[in-house]
XYZ file of C-alpha atoms in Angstrom:
280
model
C 121.230 189.362 93.942
C 119.100 186.219 93.654
C 120.824 184.680 96.669
C 120.352 187.811 98.771
C 116.712 188.049 97.750
C 116.087 184.403 98.699
C 117.891 184.946 102.009
C 115.737 187.930 102.974
C 112.557 186.294 101.667
C 113.308 183.298 103.889
C 113.453 185.512 106.961
C 110.194 187.259 106.097
C 108.574 183.891 105.303
C 108.564 183.187 109.049
C 105.478 185.438 109.079
C 104.064 184.146 105.741
C 105.547 187.075 103.829
C 107.951 186.534 100.925
C 109.177 190.068 100.297
C 112.915 190.776 100.580
C 112.261 194.258 101.953
C 110.150 192.749 104.726
C 112.990 190.337 105.472
C 115.426 193.234 105.630
C 113.232 195.055 108.145
C 113.017 191.958 110.350
C 116.778 191.408 110.069
C 117.505 194.987 111.115
C 115.179 194.571 114.077
C 116.949 191.392 115.190
C 120.404 192.986 114.879
C 119.216 196.027 116.829
C 118.167 193.832 119.746
C 120.922 191.211 119.517
C 123.719 191.237 116.909
C 124.663 187.747 118.061
C 121.185 186.372 117.327
C 121.167 188.256 114.034
C 124.470 186.660 112.994
C 123.281 183.170 113.939
C 120.044 183.727 112.031
C 121.861 184.851 108.881
C 124.360 181.981 109.006
C 121.656 179.352 109.462
C 119.398 180.879 106.798
C 122.225 181.205 104.287
C 123.133 177.576 104.919
C 119.547 176.492 104.233
C 119.261 178.629 101.108
C 122.584 177.357 99.710
C 121.570 173.764 100.422
C 118.336 174.236 98.470
C 120.312 175.765 95.599
C 122.885 172.955 95.610
C 120.178 170.257 95.671
C 118.326 172.036 92.849
C 114.991 172.278 94.618
C 112.069 174.162 93.090
C 113.496 177.579 92.057
C 110.166 179.314 92.666
C 109.964 178.018 96.229
C 113.585 178.985 96.754
C 112.832 182.551 95.658
C 109.846 182.665 98.032
C 112.039 181.662 100.958
C 110.268 178.373 101.629
C 113.493 176.417 102.090
C 115.088 178.917 104.449
C 112.579 180.107 107.056
C 112.927 177.002 109.218
C 116.682 177.511 109.135
C 116.220 181.135 110.266
C 114.256 179.955 113.301
C 116.924 177.330 113.989
C 119.607 180.020 114.102
C 117.555 182.259 116.384
C 116.733 179.448 118.812
C 120.303 178.158 119.009
C 121.581 181.672 119.693
C 119.051 181.969 122.505
C 119.408 178.567 124.153
C 122.896 177.276 123.307
C 126.123 178.444 124.987
C 127.565 181.348 122.969
C 130.641 180.842 120.863
C 131.987 179.692 117.517
C 130.651 176.187 118.108
C 127.109 177.484 118.237
C 127.544 179.310 114.928
C 128.860 176.123 113.322
C 125.866 174.235 114.752
C 123.551 176.894 113.318
C 125.047 176.353 109.863
C 124.836 172.564 110.081
C 121.329 172.313 111.548
C 120.135 175.092 109.260
C 121.331 173.084 106.278
C 119.580 169.943 107.565
C 116.282 171.805 107.920
C 116.162 172.349 104.163
C 116.020 168.703 102.939
C 113.839 167.874 105.944
C 111.325 170.489 104.783
C 111.552 169.091 101.253
C 110.967 165.507 102.411
C 108.015 166.461 104.589
C 106.437 168.300 101.666
C 106.823 165.185 99.508
C 105.443 162.777 102.101
C 102.638 164.808 103.668
C 99.601 166.107 101.856
C 99.361 169.120 104.187
C 101.648 172.112 104.789
C 104.430 171.332 107.250
C 104.876 174.980 108.321
C 107.622 175.158 110.982
C 107.600 171.424 111.721
C 111.240 170.913 110.587
C 112.385 173.592 113.029
C 110.459 171.932 115.852
C 111.693 168.442 115.005
C 115.296 169.626 115.044
C 115.238 171.838 118.146
C 112.522 170.499 120.484
C 114.235 167.146 121.232
C 117.396 169.008 122.167
C 115.439 171.357 124.468
C 113.759 168.386 126.153
C 117.098 166.615 126.529
C 118.797 169.611 128.134
C 115.736 170.618 130.159
C 115.625 174.179 128.813
C 112.470 176.288 128.741
C 111.853 179.782 127.424
C 109.538 180.395 130.365
C 112.479 180.110 132.777
C 113.793 183.507 131.667
C 110.565 185.501 131.805
C 110.983 188.894 133.511
C 108.313 190.060 135.935
C 106.095 193.077 135.275
C 107.062 193.171 131.587
C 104.484 195.111 129.594
C 104.512 195.683 125.841
C 101.455 195.302 123.624
C 103.423 193.907 120.652
C 105.400 191.331 122.626
C 103.519 188.349 121.155
C 104.316 189.461 117.601
C 108.015 189.859 118.392
C 108.157 186.639 120.417
C 107.738 184.630 117.201
C 111.434 185.393 116.607
C 112.218 185.209 120.345
C 112.498 188.995 120.603
C 109.503 190.664 122.300
C 111.355 193.990 122.559
C 110.115 197.233 121.050
C 112.316 197.658 117.965
C 112.143 194.061 116.646
C 108.368 193.918 117.182
C 107.799 197.257 115.443
C 110.003 196.191 112.538
C 108.024 192.963 112.220
C 104.786 194.954 112.179
C 106.204 197.124 109.394
C 107.177 193.981 107.478
C 103.672 192.555 107.877
C 102.163 195.829 106.723
C 104.217 195.631 103.523
C 102.306 192.477 102.649
C 98.965 194.105 103.418
C 96.939 195.393 106.333
C 95.255 192.003 106.623
C 98.485 190.294 107.679
C 99.118 192.839 110.395
C 95.490 192.899 111.495
C 95.258 189.143 111.923
C 98.569 189.097 113.769
C 97.019 191.465 116.314
C 93.807 189.434 116.458
C 95.739 186.206 117.002
C 97.757 187.782 119.814
C 94.650 189.159 121.530
C 92.696 185.894 121.276
C 95.477 183.715 122.644
C 96.349 186.192 125.378
C 92.686 186.333 126.347
C 92.513 182.538 126.388
C 95.551 182.430 128.676
C 94.006 185.002 130.991
C 90.786 182.970 131.185
C 92.811 179.840 132.031
C 94.723 181.692 134.764
C 98.143 181.463 133.141
C 100.926 183.412 134.835
C 100.417 187.094 133.803
C 104.173 187.465 133.295
C 103.979 184.833 130.545
C 101.142 186.752 128.900
C 102.897 190.121 129.094
C 106.118 188.623 127.705
C 104.267 187.254 124.669
C 104.750 183.565 125.434
C 101.031 182.849 125.347
C 100.394 184.798 122.157
C 103.014 184.128 119.512
C 101.573 180.787 118.377
C 98.208 182.477 117.971
C 99.829 185.191 115.860
C 101.191 182.600 113.443
C 98.000 180.529 113.438
C 95.729 183.468 112.619
C 98.042 184.786 109.899
C 98.375 181.278 108.435
C 94.623 180.886 107.961
C 94.493 184.349 106.384
C 97.392 183.345 104.133
C 95.413 180.280 103.057
C 92.599 182.715 102.129
C 90.130 180.985 104.423
C 87.155 182.775 105.925
C 87.827 184.838 109.097
C 86.219 182.238 111.335
C 89.079 179.832 110.620
C 91.676 182.374 111.750
C 89.743 182.872 114.975
C 89.380 179.130 115.541
C 93.064 178.505 114.824
C 94.063 181.210 117.308
C 91.768 179.772 119.984
C 93.165 176.268 119.477
C 96.723 177.577 119.536
C 95.920 179.447 122.750
C 94.527 176.335 124.423
C 97.505 174.220 123.390
C 99.955 176.899 124.483
C 98.270 177.199 127.877
C 98.433 173.427 128.352
C 102.145 173.353 127.493
C 102.932 176.251 129.810
C 101.015 174.627 132.677
C 102.981 171.403 132.250
C 106.251 173.314 131.941
C 107.198 171.684 128.658
C 109.064 173.410 125.800
C 106.721 174.062 122.880
C 108.365 176.436 120.386
C 105.830 176.712 117.525
C 104.215 173.262 117.778
C 100.860 174.675 119.026
C 100.744 176.762 115.857
C 101.492 173.774 113.644
C 98.996 171.485 115.381
C 96.195 174.060 115.500
C 96.585 174.781 111.774
C 96.567 171.073 110.945
C 93.416 170.593 112.979
C 91.720 173.490 111.186
C 92.776 172.125 107.794
C 91.396 168.694 108.720
C 88.109 170.148 109.981
C 87.694 172.303 106.908
C 88.409 169.375 104.619
C 85.868 167.295 106.513
C 83.227 170.025 106.268
C 83.857 170.446 102.556
C 83.635 166.687 101.995
C 80.326 166.288 103.792
C 78.925 169.426 102.208
C 79.843 168.159 98.750
C 78.448 164.730 99.504
C 75.211 166.216 100.823
C 74.811 168.469 97.786
C 75.489 165.538 95.483
C 72.831 163.434 97.181
C 70.326 166.281 96.938
C 71.041 166.609 93.224
C 70.436 162.881 92.753
C 67.046 163.229 94.400
């Protein structure tokens, strides 16, 4: 039961939720849209979770799904971009396992959250090498208001997106609300910058903003930081789409890091200023 709980928590942790029921809802949504992607996701996530268990990493973080959510994204991306077959499933298990110690090492080295950096470090170089882009497969005249929320797991379709929304709601209305806000802000930024409307409608311009806004809410920062993170993610996403480069969730990671750095800088100068005033 502990292994199953950690597996499902890992899947829900993609959206900063660590509830097994939320993970189950997301899993059902993925299998509804693509059983093949669902299988790859489960194999990769299980591999990451088992690796964390074998290496005896922090049991609390294991239970929260922290060592498995990068692996879940690895499985989803490989199922989407790699040629289908048994070899891809083996690759999902291997790369999913590697994402676990990579996440652990980054946590030890860096003094800031690494978010989905392990996933990006493992998959982005391969996408650049093979010249693959998610934007190449964008359908025209696609319209669905929740596409950005579903696109986080590469599935902007109705059922997966609705299931994700239900999973977010389990963790509180704030998670779902900021996911919507992040999607709207980044989509609006893309519209202002004249990004291809098909990219906007398909959720490509919005999913990094969804994660960025929810991340700042998860950190319990003031609302302005969620808005700023979404704007930054939108600008970075637009730049990547204009250059035609694969981005995955790097705009989300970079925008959150920038917000963390700015907030730390503000807090430092505010503390220093208050200290000087007290000395006077």
